[in-house]
XYZ file of C-alpha atoms in Angstrom:
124
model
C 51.006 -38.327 35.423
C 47.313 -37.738 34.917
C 46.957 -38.030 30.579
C 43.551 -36.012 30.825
C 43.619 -31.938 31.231
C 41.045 -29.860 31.293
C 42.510 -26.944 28.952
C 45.857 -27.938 28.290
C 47.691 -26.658 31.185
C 45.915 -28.067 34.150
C 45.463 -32.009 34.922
C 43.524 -33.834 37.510
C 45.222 -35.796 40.103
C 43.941 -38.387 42.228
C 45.655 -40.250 45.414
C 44.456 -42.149 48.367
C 46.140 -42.933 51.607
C 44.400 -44.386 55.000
C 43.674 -42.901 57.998
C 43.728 -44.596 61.421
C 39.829 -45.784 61.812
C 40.403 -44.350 66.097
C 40.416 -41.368 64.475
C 38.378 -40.827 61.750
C 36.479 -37.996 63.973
C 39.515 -35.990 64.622
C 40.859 -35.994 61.605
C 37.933 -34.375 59.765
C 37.434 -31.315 62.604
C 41.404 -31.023 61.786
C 40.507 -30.676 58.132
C 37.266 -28.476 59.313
C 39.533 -25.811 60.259
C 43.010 -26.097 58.187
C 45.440 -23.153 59.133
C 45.175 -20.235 57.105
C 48.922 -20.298 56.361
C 48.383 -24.057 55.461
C 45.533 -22.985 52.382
C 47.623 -20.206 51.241
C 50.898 -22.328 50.917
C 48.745 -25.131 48.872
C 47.212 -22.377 46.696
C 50.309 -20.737 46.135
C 52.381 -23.846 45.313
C 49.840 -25.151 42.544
C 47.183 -27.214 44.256
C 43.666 -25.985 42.623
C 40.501 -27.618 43.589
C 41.849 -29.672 46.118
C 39.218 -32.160 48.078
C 39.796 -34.915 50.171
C 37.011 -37.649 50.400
C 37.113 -40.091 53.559
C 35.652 -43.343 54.354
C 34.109 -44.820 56.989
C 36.582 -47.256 56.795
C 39.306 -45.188 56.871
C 39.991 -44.564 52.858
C 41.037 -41.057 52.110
C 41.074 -40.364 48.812
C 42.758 -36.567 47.217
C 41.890 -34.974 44.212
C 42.917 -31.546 42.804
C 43.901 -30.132 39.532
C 47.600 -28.690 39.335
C 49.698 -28.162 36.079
C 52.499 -29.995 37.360
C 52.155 -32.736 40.710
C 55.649 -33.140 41.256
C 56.533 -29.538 41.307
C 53.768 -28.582 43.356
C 54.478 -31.735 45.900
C 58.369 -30.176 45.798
C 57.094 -26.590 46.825
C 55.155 -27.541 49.511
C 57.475 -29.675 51.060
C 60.005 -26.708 51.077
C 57.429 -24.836 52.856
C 57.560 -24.509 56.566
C 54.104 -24.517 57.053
C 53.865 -27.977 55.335
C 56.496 -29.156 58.069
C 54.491 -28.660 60.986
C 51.132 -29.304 59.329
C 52.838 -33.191 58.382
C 53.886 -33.781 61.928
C 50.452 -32.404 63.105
C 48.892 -35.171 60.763
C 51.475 -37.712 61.370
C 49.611 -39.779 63.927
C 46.403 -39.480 62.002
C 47.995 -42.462 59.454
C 48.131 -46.213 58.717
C 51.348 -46.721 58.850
C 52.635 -43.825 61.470
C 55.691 -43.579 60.014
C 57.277 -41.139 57.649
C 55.056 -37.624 56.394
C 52.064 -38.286 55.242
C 52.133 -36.751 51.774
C 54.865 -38.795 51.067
C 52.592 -41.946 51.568
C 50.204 -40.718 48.978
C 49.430 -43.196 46.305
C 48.518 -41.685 42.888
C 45.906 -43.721 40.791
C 45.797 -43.591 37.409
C 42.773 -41.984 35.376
C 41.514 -44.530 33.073
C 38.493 -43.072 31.972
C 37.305 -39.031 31.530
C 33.788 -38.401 29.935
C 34.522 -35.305 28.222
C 37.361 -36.452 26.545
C 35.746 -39.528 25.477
C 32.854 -37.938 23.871
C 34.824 -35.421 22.557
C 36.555 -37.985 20.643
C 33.299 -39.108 19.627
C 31.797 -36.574 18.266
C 34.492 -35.622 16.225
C 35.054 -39.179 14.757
C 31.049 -39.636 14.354
């Protein structure tokens, strides 16, 4: 898990994942209108400032800020919702197979600015 946190209780996340380059246009008017019942089950099960960044090559990369990934991840996949949204996305992915947030890779933060000159100042 993400070492940095903005005020204790929250941390950032970041994960990539690759969508099919065939249909790079699809996939961002499906993310131009997300189901309402889709953004209420994310904001309800933890996932706070949530963006997804994609490349013309295909790279998606996720961030958001949560106060715990792995329980937030477990709510939404108990969540109906995330069922159909996954098999609505399915297709969208390099490889096809399996839901797409379980293909999610999460990078690790190696640097943060804040907390580095935080550090700073107080040692200085």
């Amino acid at each position: 898990m993400n070492r940095f946190t903005d005020d204790g209780a929250t941390t950032h996340v970041c994960f990539v994942s690759r969508v099919r380059r065939d249909r790079l246009e699809e996939y961002k008017a499906a993310h131009a209108a997300v189901w309402p019942e889709m953004l209420e089950a994310l904001a309800e099960t933890g996932w706070h400032d949530y963006r997804l960044f994609l490349g013309a090559d295909g790279l998606l990369v996720g961030v958001l800020r949560t106060d715990d990934y792995e329980r937030a991840q477990r709510d939404m996949a108990a969540r109906e919702v995330n069922e159909r949204w996954q098999a609505a996305m399915k297709d969208f992915f390099e490889p096809a197979e399996g839901r797409p947030d379980e293909g999610f890779v999460q990078l690790e933060e190696v640097f943060h600015l804040e907390s580095q000159l935080d550090a700073a100042r107080r040692a200085g």
